Amino acid sequence: MDPSPSAASVGVRTATSAGSSRYRFVVLTVVWAAYLVVFLSRLCVGPLAPFLRDAFDLSNAQVGGLTSATAVVYAPTLIFAGWLVDSIGVRRALLTGTAITGACIGAVALAPSYGTMLLLLGASGLGCGFIYPTAVKAIMLWFPAGERATAVGVNQSAVNVSGMLGAAVMPWLAAAFGWQAGFAFAAVLALLVCVLAVALYRDPRPEDPPSATPPEVPLHELDGARPTSDDDGSSGRVTATAGFVAVLRSRDIWMMGLAALLLGAVEFAALAHLVLFLNGAWGLGVAAAAGMLAFSQLAGAVGKPLSGLVSDRVLGRRRVPALIGMGALAALSCVAFAVLAPGHTGLLWGALFLLGVGAIGWGGLMGTLAGETGGRTAAGAAAGVSAAFVNVGIFLGPPIFGLIVDRTGAYAPAWWALAA
């Protein structure tokens, strides 16, 4: 008797499923590494701030402007890149984003003036903008619904690991070789990850298991976009353009974006000015202040996957209540910075922990909520649009915080403004 075709096909499917199940962790590793180098490039201004201030004779507001410069191009690029990754796939988008980031950040190391540095950091936003929607899209494609918030949280922890790496390495590099060495280090890592993405990442194939290709969220039914049909008459396949239009018309996306804007302003204002605050108001050395920044980043790195795990396993995949709780922790940390007097070091460490968990740790849940709202077809667009709102907050938060400090001569009013 001939071997049963059905049994053979079951064996093939089982082997394929097992391999693809393991491969999703390769995917997570690749997008995590890409996210790390992008945010190392963006966050290195904070730990390098004292060196840049001395080198270019900058005010606090100008230092905040360096942090915001990337957001000028980054925010609109997120929207375009979100649509593009839905069209061209994750692999090409990863290659484009990491290559542009590495080239621009490498050029920053050669900048002769503050204005040139602003322009180059702004240009780097073109590459950085590809990575967030690409990472969310990859996770929506490869991870089942019950693991997505945890996976996005792990991916978002790359932001905090990059912050810890920057806080630990950048001041040392600047002291030993000049501030230029910090940007050169970030550029080399970005180009290495570009090679890694090309070598290891692939988009799902039709034979991959169902968990790797989750069902779409019918945004077209909610927001009026019409799905297209294949030549064979099958429906339900929303094109990238129609999905993008549906995302733009979604009330949920706009409400999510407003919340993300406010949280982004708090997070990046704190990251940009924390070292200067601890150095100026508390009298700590730059190395000690950078160490405390690294501690907050560590708390955020733990908070992102942990909050995702709680949302996936404890809250039944409900993202909004967890986000509200993290926003409350962020506000509480800002109040603590406003009222604590130098010398209360134990309470300061507690405030730094709350800052990390709340003000830094919220991004994974927001990314998951955006990706799930967009579904498989429009996940990139939904993530890109919501992240564009974040970057409006990033653009506004750091310079406004610095301006308040410059005008009042104190940090407390600026912290109260963030808490509000």
C-alpha positions as a printed Julia matrix, in Angstrom:
420×3 Matrix{Float64}:
   0.0    0.0    0.0
   1.28   3.45  -0.92
   2.15   5.76   1.92
  -0.72   8.0    2.88
  -0.34  11.47   1.35
  -2.25  12.94   4.26
   0.16  11.41   6.78
   3.15  12.72   4.84
   1.64  16.18   4.62
   0.92  16.13   8.34
   4.58  15.29   8.99
   5.75  18.12   6.75
   3.38  20.57   8.42
   4.52  19.47  11.86
   8.19  19.93  11.0
   7.48  23.29   9.36
   5.43  24.42  12.34
   8.16  23.47  14.8
  10.83  25.26  12.79
   8.72  28.37  12.36
   7.81  28.34  16.04
  11.49  28.53  16.92
  12.22  31.03  14.17
   9.97  33.65  15.75
  12.67  34.13  18.4
  15.22  34.8   15.66
  12.82  37.44  14.35
  12.56  38.98  17.81
  16.35  39.03  18.14
  16.8   40.82  14.81
  14.2   43.53  15.42
  15.4   43.94  19.03
  18.94  44.59  17.79
  17.68  47.08  15.19
  15.65  48.88  17.82
  18.64  48.99  20.16
  20.94  50.75  17.71
  18.28  53.22  16.61
  17.61  54.32  20.16
  21.26  54.26  21.1
  21.63  56.84  18.34
  18.7   58.88  19.65
  19.39  58.64  23.39
  23.13  59.27  23.35
  22.5   63.03  23.55
  21.45  62.7   27.21
  24.64  61.15  28.62
  26.76  63.28  26.25
  24.9   66.48  27.19
  27.57  67.9   29.56
  30.28  67.38  26.92
  28.17  68.82  24.1
  27.17  71.8   26.25
  30.82  72.61  26.92
  31.96  71.98  23.35
  29.34  74.22  21.73
  28.47  76.54  24.67
  24.82  75.43  24.7
  21.87  76.42  26.87
  19.55  73.83  28.43
  16.96  74.57  25.76
  19.53  73.97  23.01
  20.48  70.62  24.57
  16.79  69.72  24.53
  16.71  70.76  20.88
  19.32  68.14  20.03
  17.09  65.44  21.5
  14.11  66.8   19.56
  15.94  67.22  16.25
  15.5   63.6   15.21
  11.76  63.84  15.82
  11.35  66.56  13.17
  11.91  63.98  10.42
  11.24  60.86  12.5
   7.55  61.62  13.13
   6.42  62.01   9.49
   8.72  59.17   8.43
   6.91  56.85  10.85
   3.66  57.41   8.96
   5.23  56.87   5.53
   7.32  53.91   6.73
   4.28  52.31   8.35
   2.53  52.27   5.0
   5.7   51.22   3.18
   6.47  48.23   5.41
   2.92  46.97   4.8
   3.75  47.18   1.08
   7.4   46.05   0.71
   7.82  43.77   3.74
   9.84  43.8    6.92
  13.24  42.74   5.54
  13.63  45.6    3.06
  12.39  48.13   5.59
  14.91  46.93   8.19
  17.75  47.23   5.68
  16.72  50.75   4.68
  16.26  52.04   8.21
  19.47  50.73   9.74
  21.62  51.8    6.77
  20.34  55.39   6.79
  20.66  55.62  10.57
  24.26  54.42  10.57
  25.31  56.81   7.81
  23.72  59.89   9.39
  24.89  59.23  12.95
  28.39  58.57  11.68
  28.31  61.98  10.0
  27.29  63.63  13.3
  30.72  62.72  14.67
  32.2   65.04  12.03
  29.84  67.96  12.72
  31.77  71.25  13.15
  28.91  73.24  14.69
  25.66  73.02  16.63
  23.61  73.83  13.53
  25.22  71.08  11.49
  24.63  68.61  14.3
  20.95  69.58  14.41
  20.6   68.98  10.67
  22.33  65.59  10.77
  20.37  64.38  13.78
  17.23  65.44  11.97
  18.29  63.49   8.88
  18.92  60.41  11.02
  15.2   60.44  11.8
  14.58  59.27   8.25
  16.28  55.96   9.04
  15.09  55.69  12.63
  11.49  56.12  11.5
  11.52  52.81   9.65
  12.34  50.65  12.64
   9.36  50.97  15.0
   6.54  50.1   12.55
   8.78  47.42  11.04
   9.38  45.79  14.43
   5.69  45.85  15.35
   4.76  44.44  11.94
   7.27  41.59  12.33
   5.89  40.65  15.74
   2.28  40.79  14.52
   3.27  38.44  11.68
   5.26  35.91  13.68
   3.75  35.8   17.19
   0.34  34.48  18.27
  -2.09  36.83  20.02
  -1.36  35.47  23.49
   2.35  36.34  23.21
   2.31  39.66  21.37
   2.33  42.12  24.26
   5.14  40.19  25.9
   7.1   40.07  22.63
   6.59  43.78  21.92
   7.58  44.51  25.52
  10.79  42.53  25.08
  11.47  44.38  21.84
  10.79  47.75  23.48
  13.24  46.87  26.25
  15.93  47.5   23.63
  15.21  51.2   24.12
  16.2   50.91  27.77
  19.15  48.63  27.16
  20.39  51.21  24.67
  19.89  53.87  27.32
  21.87  51.86  29.86
  24.57  51.16  27.29
  24.7   54.81  26.36
  24.8   55.98  29.98
  27.61  53.55  30.75
  29.71  53.9   27.6
  29.11  57.37  26.16
  30.58  59.47  29.03
  33.64  57.21  29.13
  34.15  57.47  25.36
  33.67  61.24  25.46
  36.11  61.68  28.34
  38.73  59.47  26.7
  38.38  60.34  23.01
  35.97  63.28  22.71
  32.21  63.49  22.25
  32.6   62.41  18.6
  33.54  58.87  19.68
  30.07  58.28  21.12
  28.33  58.95  17.82
  30.92  56.92  15.89
  30.29  53.95  18.2
  26.53  54.15  17.57
  27.05  54.37  13.81
  29.22  51.25  13.66
  26.63  49.25  15.61
  23.85  50.42  13.28
  25.71  49.24  10.2
  26.47  45.87  11.83
  22.77  45.35  12.56
  22.0   46.22   8.94
  24.12  43.23   7.91
  22.44  41.05  10.57
  18.97  41.92   9.28
  19.88  41.05   5.7
  21.42  37.74   6.75
  18.78  36.42   9.15
  15.31  37.89   8.62
  12.66  36.51   6.25
   8.95  37.24   5.93
   6.45  34.42   6.63
   5.81  31.89   3.87
   2.39  30.41   3.05
   3.39  27.08   4.66
   4.21  28.72   8.0
   1.83  27.84  10.86
  -1.36  29.84  11.49
   0.16  31.48  14.58
   2.69  33.15  12.3
  -0.04  34.72  10.17
  -2.71  35.98  12.6
  -6.16  37.02  11.39
  -6.7   40.6   10.4
  -8.63  43.14  12.43
 -11.4   44.36  10.08
 -10.59  48.07  10.29
 -12.37  48.51   6.97
 -15.65  47.57   8.66
 -15.08  50.1   11.43
 -13.8   53.02   9.4
 -15.28  52.73   5.95
 -12.37  51.45   3.87
 -13.3   48.71   1.43
 -11.36  45.47   1.15
 -10.13  44.32  -2.21
 -10.85  40.94  -3.71
  -8.51  38.48  -5.3
  -9.11  37.36  -8.86
 -10.62  34.13  -7.53
 -13.3   36.11  -5.67
 -11.98  35.7   -2.15
 -12.51  38.79   0.0
 -11.11  40.2    3.2
  -7.63  41.11   1.94
  -7.26  44.8    2.65
  -4.55  46.4    0.55
  -1.81  48.38   2.22
  -3.28  51.64   0.93
  -6.84  50.85   2.0
  -5.57  49.71   5.4
  -3.6   52.94   5.75
  -6.71  55.01   5.0
  -8.68  52.98   7.54
  -6.03  53.63  10.18
  -6.15  57.38   9.56
  -9.94  57.34   9.96
  -9.94  55.26  13.13
 -11.04  57.13  16.26
  -9.24  54.55  18.4
  -5.94  55.34  16.69
  -6.37  59.07  17.27
  -7.24  58.63  20.95
  -4.28  56.28  21.32
  -2.09  58.85  19.62
  -3.06  61.63  22.02
  -2.15  59.48  25.01
   1.11  58.5   23.34
   1.97  62.16  22.68
   1.69  63.05  26.37
   3.61  59.99  27.55
   6.33  60.58  24.96
   6.79  64.18  26.13
   7.24  63.03  29.73
   9.61  60.19  28.87
  12.01  62.06  26.63
  12.02  65.29  28.62
  13.08  63.22  31.63
  15.69  61.27  29.66
  17.18  64.41  28.1
  17.47  66.38  31.34
  17.87  63.83  34.14
  21.69  63.88  34.13
  21.74  67.68  34.11
  19.1   67.78  36.88
  21.01  65.42  39.14
  24.28  67.19  38.39
  22.94  70.71  38.9
  20.22  70.38  41.55
  21.62  67.46  43.56
  25.33  68.14  43.08
  26.11  64.66  41.77
  29.03  63.99  39.44
  28.32  63.29  35.79
  29.28  59.62  36.13
  27.03  59.13  39.18
  24.14  60.93  37.49
  24.58  58.83  34.35
  24.51  55.72  36.56
  21.15  56.79  37.96
  19.88  57.34  34.43
  21.01  53.8   33.63
  19.1   52.53  36.68
  15.89  54.15  35.41
  16.5   52.6   32.02
  16.95  49.21  33.69
  13.62  49.64  35.49
  12.01  50.47  32.16
  13.64  47.46  30.51
  12.11  45.22  33.17
   8.78  47.04  33.16
   8.1   46.66  29.44
   8.07  42.86  29.11
   6.64  42.46  32.62
   3.7   44.76  31.87
   3.17  42.9   28.61
   3.18  39.56  30.42
   0.65  40.86  32.95
  -1.54  42.18  30.14
  -1.31  38.9   28.19
  -1.76  36.47  31.06
  -3.47  38.32  33.95
  -5.64  41.0   32.33
  -6.87  38.85  29.46
  -5.03  40.9   26.8
  -6.6   44.15  27.99
  -4.04  46.86  27.28
  -5.76  50.1   28.34
  -6.01  49.5   32.14
  -2.31  48.63  32.26
  -1.44  51.78  30.31
  -3.46  53.95  32.7
  -1.61  52.48  35.67
   1.76  53.16  34.09
   0.78  56.75  33.35
  -0.08  57.23  37.02
   3.35  55.93  38.05
   5.01  58.35  35.62
   3.15  61.31  37.13
   4.04  60.2   40.65
   7.75  60.05  39.78
   7.68  63.6   38.4
   5.99  64.86  41.57
   8.72  63.18  43.61
  11.48  64.91  41.62
   9.72  68.24  42.14
   9.4   67.96  45.93
  12.43  65.92  47.03
  15.29  67.9   48.53
  18.94  66.89  48.01
  20.06  64.4   50.61
  17.03  62.08  50.48
  18.93  59.58  48.38
  16.78  56.56  49.25
  13.62  58.33  48.09
  15.45  59.5   44.98
  16.19  55.89  44.03
  12.51  55.08  44.5
  11.51  57.95  42.22
  14.02  56.79  39.62
  12.49  53.31  39.72
   8.96  54.7   39.25
  10.21  56.86  36.39
  11.6   53.78  34.67
   8.56  51.56  35.13
   5.94  54.21  34.37
   7.41  56.93  32.16
   9.77  54.63  30.24
   8.02  51.25  30.43
   4.75  52.09  28.66
   5.93  51.74  25.05
   5.49  47.99  24.67
   1.82  48.04  25.58
   1.16  51.01  23.3
   2.88  49.28  20.4
   0.87  46.1   20.95
  -2.4   48.03  21.13
  -1.59  49.83  17.89
  -0.53  46.67  16.06
  -3.6   44.73  17.17
  -5.86  47.6   16.16
  -4.35  47.62  12.68
  -4.26  43.84  12.26
  -1.87  41.88  10.06
  -2.45  43.97   6.94
  -2.29  47.43   8.53
  -0.11  46.75  11.59
   2.75  48.82  10.2
   0.51  51.77   9.38
  -1.2   51.7   12.79
   2.12  51.49  14.62
   3.61  54.25  12.49
   0.73  56.68  12.97
   0.54  56.16  16.73
   4.32  56.5   17.04
   4.21  59.74  15.04
   2.12  61.19  17.86
   4.75  60.02  20.34
   7.34  61.97  18.44
   5.31  65.15  18.5
   5.59  64.78  22.28
   9.31  64.05  21.95
   9.73  67.18  19.84
   7.87  69.37  22.35
   8.81  67.86  25.72
  12.61  68.26  26.05
  12.95  71.88  24.84
   9.9   73.04  26.81
  11.31  71.4   29.94
  14.66  73.09  29.32
  13.0   76.44  28.62
  11.1   76.28  31.93
  14.37  75.58  33.76
  16.13  78.45  31.95
  13.32  80.93  32.68
  12.69  79.98  36.32
  16.22  79.01  37.32
  14.87  75.85  38.99
  13.9   72.31  38.02
  10.81  71.92  40.24
   8.42  73.89  37.97
   9.49  71.78  35.0
   8.83  68.53  36.88
   5.41  69.82  37.97
   4.62  70.61  34.34
   5.42  67.01  33.36
   3.34  65.62  36.22
   0.34  67.65  35.11
